[in-house]
XYZ file of C-alpha atoms in Angstrom:
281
model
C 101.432 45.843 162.938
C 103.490 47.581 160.240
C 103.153 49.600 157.119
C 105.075 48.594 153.922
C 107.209 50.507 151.670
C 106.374 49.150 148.049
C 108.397 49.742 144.911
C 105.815 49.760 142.039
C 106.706 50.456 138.214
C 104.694 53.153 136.950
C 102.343 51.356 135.362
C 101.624 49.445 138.559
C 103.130 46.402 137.837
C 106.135 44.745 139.699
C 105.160 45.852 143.092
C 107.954 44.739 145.783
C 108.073 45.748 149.629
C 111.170 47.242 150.345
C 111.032 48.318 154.275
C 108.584 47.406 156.789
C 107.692 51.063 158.848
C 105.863 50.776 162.445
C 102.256 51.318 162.136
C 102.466 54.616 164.124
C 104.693 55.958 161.517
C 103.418 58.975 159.183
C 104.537 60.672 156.244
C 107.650 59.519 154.311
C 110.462 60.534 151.819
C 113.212 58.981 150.063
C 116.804 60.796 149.765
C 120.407 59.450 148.524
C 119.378 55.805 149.415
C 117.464 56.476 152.663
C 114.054 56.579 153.890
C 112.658 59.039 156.236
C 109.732 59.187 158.005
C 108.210 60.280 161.231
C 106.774 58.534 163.978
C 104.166 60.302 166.515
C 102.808 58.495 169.708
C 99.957 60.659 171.980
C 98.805 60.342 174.793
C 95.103 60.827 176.502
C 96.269 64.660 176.988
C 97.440 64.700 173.240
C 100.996 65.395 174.356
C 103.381 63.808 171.641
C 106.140 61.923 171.284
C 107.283 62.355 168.233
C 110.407 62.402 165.708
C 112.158 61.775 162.204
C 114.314 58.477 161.447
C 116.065 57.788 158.690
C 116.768 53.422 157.559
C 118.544 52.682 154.695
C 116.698 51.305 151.335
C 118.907 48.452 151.834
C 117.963 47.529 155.337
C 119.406 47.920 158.763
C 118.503 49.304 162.216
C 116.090 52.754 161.984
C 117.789 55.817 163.222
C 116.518 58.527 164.954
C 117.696 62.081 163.751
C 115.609 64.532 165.464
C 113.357 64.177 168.395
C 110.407 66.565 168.756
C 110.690 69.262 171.298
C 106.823 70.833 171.783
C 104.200 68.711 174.249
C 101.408 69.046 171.946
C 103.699 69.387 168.239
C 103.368 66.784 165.039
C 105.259 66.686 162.138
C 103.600 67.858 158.835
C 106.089 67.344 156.521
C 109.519 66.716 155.278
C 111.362 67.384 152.268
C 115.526 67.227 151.316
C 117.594 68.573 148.669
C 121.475 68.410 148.741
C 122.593 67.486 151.884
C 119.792 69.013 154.299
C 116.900 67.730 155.239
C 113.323 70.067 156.184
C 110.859 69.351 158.785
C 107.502 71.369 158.746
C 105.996 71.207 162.359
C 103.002 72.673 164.110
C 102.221 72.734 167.803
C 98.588 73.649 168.659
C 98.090 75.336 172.183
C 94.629 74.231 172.609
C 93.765 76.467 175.707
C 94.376 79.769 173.344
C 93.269 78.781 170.265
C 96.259 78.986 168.626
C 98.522 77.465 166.357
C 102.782 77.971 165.864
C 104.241 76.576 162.382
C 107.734 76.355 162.151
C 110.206 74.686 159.188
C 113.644 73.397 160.609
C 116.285 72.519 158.494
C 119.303 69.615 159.342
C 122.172 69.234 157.935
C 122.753 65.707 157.419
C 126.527 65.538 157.714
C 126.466 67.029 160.818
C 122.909 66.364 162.282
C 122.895 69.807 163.624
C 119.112 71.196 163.226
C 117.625 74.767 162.901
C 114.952 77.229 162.178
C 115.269 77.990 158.543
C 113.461 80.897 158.965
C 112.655 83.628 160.461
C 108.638 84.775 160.984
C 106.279 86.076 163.129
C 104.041 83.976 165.279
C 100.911 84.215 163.064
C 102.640 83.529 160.389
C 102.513 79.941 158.234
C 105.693 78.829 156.468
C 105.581 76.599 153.420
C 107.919 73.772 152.731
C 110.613 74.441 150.787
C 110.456 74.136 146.790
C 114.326 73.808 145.236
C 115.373 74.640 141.893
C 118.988 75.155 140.349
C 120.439 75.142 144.899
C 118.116 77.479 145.907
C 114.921 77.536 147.709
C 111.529 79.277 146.339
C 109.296 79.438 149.497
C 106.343 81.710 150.791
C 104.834 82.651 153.784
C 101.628 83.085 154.906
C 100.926 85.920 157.212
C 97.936 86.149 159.233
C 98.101 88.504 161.897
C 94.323 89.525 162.110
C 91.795 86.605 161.673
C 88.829 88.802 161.482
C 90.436 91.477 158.991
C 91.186 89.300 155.282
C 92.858 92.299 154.618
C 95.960 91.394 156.896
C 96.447 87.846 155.374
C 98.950 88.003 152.710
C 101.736 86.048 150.950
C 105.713 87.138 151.384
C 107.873 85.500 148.444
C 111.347 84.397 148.917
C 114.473 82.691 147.956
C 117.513 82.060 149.956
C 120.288 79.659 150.716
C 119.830 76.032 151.472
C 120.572 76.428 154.960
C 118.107 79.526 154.844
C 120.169 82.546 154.651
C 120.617 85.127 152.385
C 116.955 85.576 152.049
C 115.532 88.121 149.634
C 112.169 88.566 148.357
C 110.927 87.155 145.122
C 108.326 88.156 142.306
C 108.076 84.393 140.749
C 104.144 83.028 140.631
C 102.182 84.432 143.767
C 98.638 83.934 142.107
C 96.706 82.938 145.882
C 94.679 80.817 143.471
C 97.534 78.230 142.309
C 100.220 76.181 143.736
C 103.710 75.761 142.640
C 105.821 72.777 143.237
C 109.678 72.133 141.700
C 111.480 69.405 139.472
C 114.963 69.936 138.607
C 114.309 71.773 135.904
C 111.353 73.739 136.123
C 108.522 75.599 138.369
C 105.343 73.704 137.984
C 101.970 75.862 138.675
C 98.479 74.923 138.581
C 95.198 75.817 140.196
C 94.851 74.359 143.552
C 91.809 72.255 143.754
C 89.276 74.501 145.975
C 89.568 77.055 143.514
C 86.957 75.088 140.860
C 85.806 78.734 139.735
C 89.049 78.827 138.020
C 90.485 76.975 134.758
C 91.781 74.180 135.810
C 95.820 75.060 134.039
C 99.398 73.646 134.388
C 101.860 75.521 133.444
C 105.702 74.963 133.242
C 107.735 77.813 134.422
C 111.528 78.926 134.882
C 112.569 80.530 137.519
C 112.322 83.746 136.662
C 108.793 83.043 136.490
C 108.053 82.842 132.284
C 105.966 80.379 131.006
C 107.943 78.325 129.040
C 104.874 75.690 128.915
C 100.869 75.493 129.685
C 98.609 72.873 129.483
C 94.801 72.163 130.656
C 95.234 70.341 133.621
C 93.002 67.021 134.048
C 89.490 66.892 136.527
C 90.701 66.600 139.765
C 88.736 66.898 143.597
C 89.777 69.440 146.372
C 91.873 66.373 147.710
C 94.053 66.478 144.835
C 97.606 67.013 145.090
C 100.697 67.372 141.731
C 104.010 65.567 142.345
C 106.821 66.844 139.942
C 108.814 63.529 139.705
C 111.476 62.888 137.524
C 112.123 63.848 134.168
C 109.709 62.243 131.748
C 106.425 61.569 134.114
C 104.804 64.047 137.194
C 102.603 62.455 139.418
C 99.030 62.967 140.981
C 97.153 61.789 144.189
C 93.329 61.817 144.228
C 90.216 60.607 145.788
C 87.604 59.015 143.525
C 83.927 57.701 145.027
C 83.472 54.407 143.783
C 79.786 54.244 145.328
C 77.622 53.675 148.585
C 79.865 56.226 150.151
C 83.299 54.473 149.531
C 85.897 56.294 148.264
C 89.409 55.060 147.015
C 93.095 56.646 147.218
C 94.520 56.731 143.303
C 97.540 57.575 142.225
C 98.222 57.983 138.781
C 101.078 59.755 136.516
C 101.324 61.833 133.308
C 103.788 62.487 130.288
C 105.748 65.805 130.738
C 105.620 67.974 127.507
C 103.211 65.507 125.336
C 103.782 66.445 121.930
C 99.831 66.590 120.997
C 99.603 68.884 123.979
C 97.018 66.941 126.113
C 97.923 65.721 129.824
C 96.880 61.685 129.609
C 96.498 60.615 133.366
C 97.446 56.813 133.497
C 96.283 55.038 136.889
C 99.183 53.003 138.548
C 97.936 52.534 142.068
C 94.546 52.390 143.718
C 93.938 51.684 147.211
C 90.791 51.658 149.565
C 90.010 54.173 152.173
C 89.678 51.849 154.826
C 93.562 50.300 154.181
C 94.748 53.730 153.206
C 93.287 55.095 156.288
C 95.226 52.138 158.469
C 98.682 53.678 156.707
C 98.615 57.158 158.062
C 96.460 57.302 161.754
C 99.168 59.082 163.637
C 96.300 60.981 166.263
């Protein structure tokens, strides 16, 4: 089997497959005319074998750019800005009920890979966000499990490559997420926290609000895309009855002048085909 790569305009028309992707294949990104995705195989022991290629949007042969190095590991993530690419891996040591995070960093015109930073065991890096050649980035420190009181947030930017790291004061509000355009810091309340306004808000990156919006319903599944310049994007799960639910994608209007977020729906999909896209385990 395979899973397609489809180019859809965003109102959902014009849909054309660009790249055919091996059904074991898992999350995806696009970067300076290439795809890259991850591949994980298991086996009855739930060791992996897993990795990142990268295939040009024009075709070709797939190539493999990093191979996974931990038994029982699985790849997250990925993001790129510039020319480096980020891979957000986890390896779960089942026998001590414990789990290592780690983000690596590559730099594509050398295909060297590294740890882009520094941190403790217990400690959960996010992906990078990028604004204006720097990364924004947290992590999440949880030394004691039984004491909340030892879980906290560390706020940093640095180099690409992940030096120069210093701490930062931009949003660190545990109840909202932050993601990055080229422009701007995007904020708005993750979905668990439904006790809370639901808010967007536009940000530079000093961390003033240049912008702030009420943010559209959304589940605890949902999750904001910045996109491009004109439109950001959402993901969502809607239950469309008899306990079927479908995958929805839909995009909005950056700055509407009338001030209200419009969601427009450009792709809907089916649990049971969405479902067939991303089994990796």
């Amino acid at each position: 089997g395979a899973i397609g790569l489809i180019r859809v305009k965003t109102d959902g028309t014009e849909r054309e497959t660009v790249l055919e992707l091996p059904e074991n294949s898992g999350v995806c990104l696009i970067h300076r005319g290439y795809l890259y995705y991850t591949v994980d195989t298991y086996n009855i022991e739930l060791d992996a074998d897993y990795g990142v290629y990268r295939q040009s949007l024009q075709g070709g042969k797939p190539e493999l750019i990093y191979k996974g190095q931990w038994e029982q590991g699985s790849i997250r993530s990925l993001a790129a800005y510039g020319g480096y690419l980020y891979i957000e891996g986890s390896v779960s040591y089942f026998d001590q009920q414990r789990v290592v995070f780690e983000v690596l960093v590559q730099d594509l015109r050398t295909g060297e890979t590294s740890p882009a930073f520094a941190h403790p065991e217990m400690a959960d890096p996010m992906m990078p966000k990028f604004l204006n050649g720097k990364i924004y980035n947290s992590i999440y420190h949880n030394q004691d499990l039984e004491d909340s009181a030892e879980h906290y947030y560390e706020h940093f930017t640095c180099d690409l490559d992940g030096g120069n790291r210093q701490a930062a004061d931009f949003p660190s509000d545990p109840t909202k997420a932050y993601r990055t355009d080229a422009d701007s810091i995007w904020y708005y309340t993750i979905p668990w926290q439904r006790d809370q306004p639901l808010v967007l808000r536009q940000l530079d990156e000093e961390g003033n609000v240049l912008a702030e919006w009420p943010a559209p319903d959304y589940s605890a599944s949902a999750e904001m895309i910045p996109g491009g310049k004109e439109h950001f994007f959402f993901t969502d799960w809607e239950e469309t009855g008899e306990g079927n639910r479908e995958f929805v994608l839909s995009y909005m209007e950056k700055n509407p002048e009338d001030g209200i977020l419009k969601p427009q729906v450009c792709m809907r999909i089916r649990e049971e085909d969405y479902r067939k896209a991303i089994v990796r385990n």
